[in-house]
Coordinates of C-alpha atoms in Angstrom, one line a residue:
M1371 CA 76.4 220.4 113.4
A1372 CA 80.1 220.0 113.5
R1373 CA 82.1 221.3 116.5
M1374 CA 85.8 222.0 115.9
K1375 CA 88.6 223.0 118.3
G1376 CA 92.3 223.4 117.7
P1377 CA 95.2 222.5 120.0
W1378 CA 96.0 226.1 120.9
S1379 CA 92.8 226.5 122.9
W1380 CA 93.7 223.6 125.1
L1381 CA 97.2 225.0 125.6
L1382 CA 95.8 228.4 126.6
A1383 CA 93.4 226.7 129.0
V1384 CA 96.3 224.8 130.7
I1385 CA 98.3 228.0 131.0
W1386 CA 95.4 230.0 132.5
L1387 CA 94.6 227.3 134.9
G1388 CA 98.3 227.3 135.9
F1389 CA 97.8 231.0 136.8
A1390 CA 94.7 230.0 138.9
A1391 CA 96.8 227.5 140.8
M1392 CA 99.5 230.2 141.4
G1393 CA 96.7 232.4 142.8
A1394 CA 95.6 229.6 145.1
V1395 CA 99.2 229.2 146.3
I1396 CA 99.4 233.0 147.0
L1397 CA 96.2 232.9 148.9
S1398 CA 97.3 230.0 151.0
E1399 CA 100.8 231.4 151.7
D1400 CA 100.4 235.2 152.0
H1401 CA 97.8 236.3 154.5
T1402 CA 98.5 240.0 154.3
P1403 CA 95.8 242.2 152.8
G1404 CA 97.8 242.8 149.6
G1405 CA 98.6 239.0 149.3
L1406 CA 94.9 238.2 149.7
I1407 CA 93.9 240.7 147.0
I1408 CA 96.5 239.7 144.5
G1409 CA 96.0 236.0 145.2
A1410 CA 92.2 236.3 144.7
A1411 CA 92.6 238.4 141.5
V1412 CA 95.1 235.9 140.0
L1413 CA 92.9 233.0 141.0
A1414 CA 89.7 234.5 139.6
M1415 CA 91.4 235.7 136.3
G1416 CA 93.0 232.3 135.8
L1417 CA 89.8 230.4 136.4
F1418 CA 87.7 232.6 134.1
C1419 CA 90.2 232.7 131.3
G1420 CA 91.0 229.0 131.6
V1421 CA 87.4 228.0 131.4
R1422 CA 86.7 230.3 128.4
A1423 CA 89.7 229.0 126.6
A1424 CA 88.6 225.4 127.3
I1425 CA 85.1 226.0 125.9
S1426 CA 86.1 228.1 122.9
H1427 CA 85.3 226.4 119.6
V1428 CA 83.7 226.8 116.1
R1429 CA 80.4 225.1 115.2
L1430 CA 79.3 224.7 111.6
S1431 CA 75.7 224.4 110.7
D1432 CA 73.5 224.8 107.7
E1433 CA 72.8 228.5 108.6
G1434 CA 76.4 229.5 109.2
L1435 CA 79.2 229.2 111.8
V1436 CA 79.1 230.0 115.4
Y1437 CA 82.4 231.1 117.0
V1438 CA 82.5 230.7 120.8
G1439 CA 85.5 232.7 121.7
Y1440 CA 87.4 233.8 124.8
A1441 CA 85.4 236.9 125.4
R1442 CA 82.2 236.5 123.3
T1443 CA 80.2 234.4 121.0
R1444 CA 79.7 235.5 117.4
R1445 CA 77.3 234.0 114.8
V1446 CA 78.2 234.5 111.1
P1447 CA 75.6 233.4 108.5
W1448 CA 77.1 231.7 105.4
T1449 CA 75.5 234.5 103.3
Q1450 CA 78.1 236.9 104.8
V1451 CA 81.2 234.7 104.3
S1452 CA 83.2 235.6 101.3
E1453 CA 86.2 233.3 102.0
V1454 CA 88.1 231.4 104.6
V1455 CA 91.6 232.8 105.1
V1456 CA 94.4 230.4 106.2
V1457 CA 97.7 232.1 107.1
E1458 CA 100.9 230.3 107.6
L1459 CA 102.4 231.5 110.9
G1460 CA 105.6 229.5 110.9
S1461 CA 107.0 226.3 109.6
V1462 CA 109.4 223.6 110.5
L1463 CA 109.0 221.2 107.6
P1464 CA 106.7 219.3 107.2
I1465 CA 104.8 220.9 110.1
T1466 CA 103.3 224.3 109.6
T1467 CA 101.5 226.5 112.2
V1468 CA 98.4 228.1 110.7
G1469 CA 96.0 230.8 111.7
V1470 CA 92.4 230.9 110.5
S1471 CA 89.9 233.7 109.9
V1472 CA 86.8 234.3 107.9
R1473 CA 86.6 237.3 105.6
L1474 CA 83.1 238.7 105.2
Y1475 CA 81.7 240.5 102.2
D1476 CA 82.0 243.9 103.9
D1477 CA 85.8 243.2 104.1
T1478 CA 85.8 242.7 107.9
E1479 CA 87.7 239.6 109.1
V1480 CA 86.6 237.4 112.0
E1481 CA 89.6 235.7 113.5
L1482 CA 89.1 232.1 114.7
P1483 CA 91.9 231.4 117.2
A1484 CA 90.1 228.3 118.4
Q1485 CA 90.8 226.9 114.9
A1486 CA 94.5 227.7 114.8
G1487 CA 96.8 224.8 114.9
F1488 CA 99.2 222.6 113.0
A1489 CA 99.1 221.5 109.4
V1490 CA 101.2 218.5 108.6
A1491 CA 102.4 218.4 104.9
G1492 CA 100.0 221.3 104.3
R1493 CA 96.9 219.4 105.6
N1494 CA 94.7 220.2 108.5
R1495 CA 91.3 218.4 108.5
R1496 CA 89.5 220.9 110.8
V1497 CA 90.5 223.8 108.6
Q1498 CA 89.7 221.9 105.4
R1499 CA 86.2 221.1 106.8
L1500 CA 85.6 224.8 107.4
V1501 CA 86.9 225.8 103.9
D1502 CA 84.7 223.1 102.3
A1503 CA 81.6 224.2 104.2
A1504 CA 82.1 227.8 103.2
E1505 CA 82.6 226.8 99.5
R1506 CA 79.6 224.5 99.5
H1507 CA 77.3 227.2 100.9
R1508 CA 78.8 229.9 98.7
A1509 CA 78.0 227.7 95.7
G1510 CA 74.4 227.5 96.9
S1511 CA 74.3 223.7 97.5
G1512 CA 73.9 224.2 101.3

């Protein structure tokens, strides 16, 4: 079972944990009721979202893929995957920012922000492993 994670998840984790630190500073500096409520809320939200961003990833197995996202975990069997969609979000040659999603046979699309990242000269090994796994299972060779 392959576990894959893109750089954006780590960046989001750092940003959210920065919010948590800001909440801790508010709690330590402002002892008014409003300051305590705001500080606690910012601290709790930053910790929760930072940890979720840090643990978000995509796992590939023989049965399908499991996307552990920011808010929920979703299992998608290979029998439901029609294609892997890779979208170019921006480019400063030779580096391209890509977004990744999986299109299902019922035409719904499951976005995989944990897979988003950079492609250098059009290549991203994590994304290519996902594309290859989907094609291999669609062809029936498991």
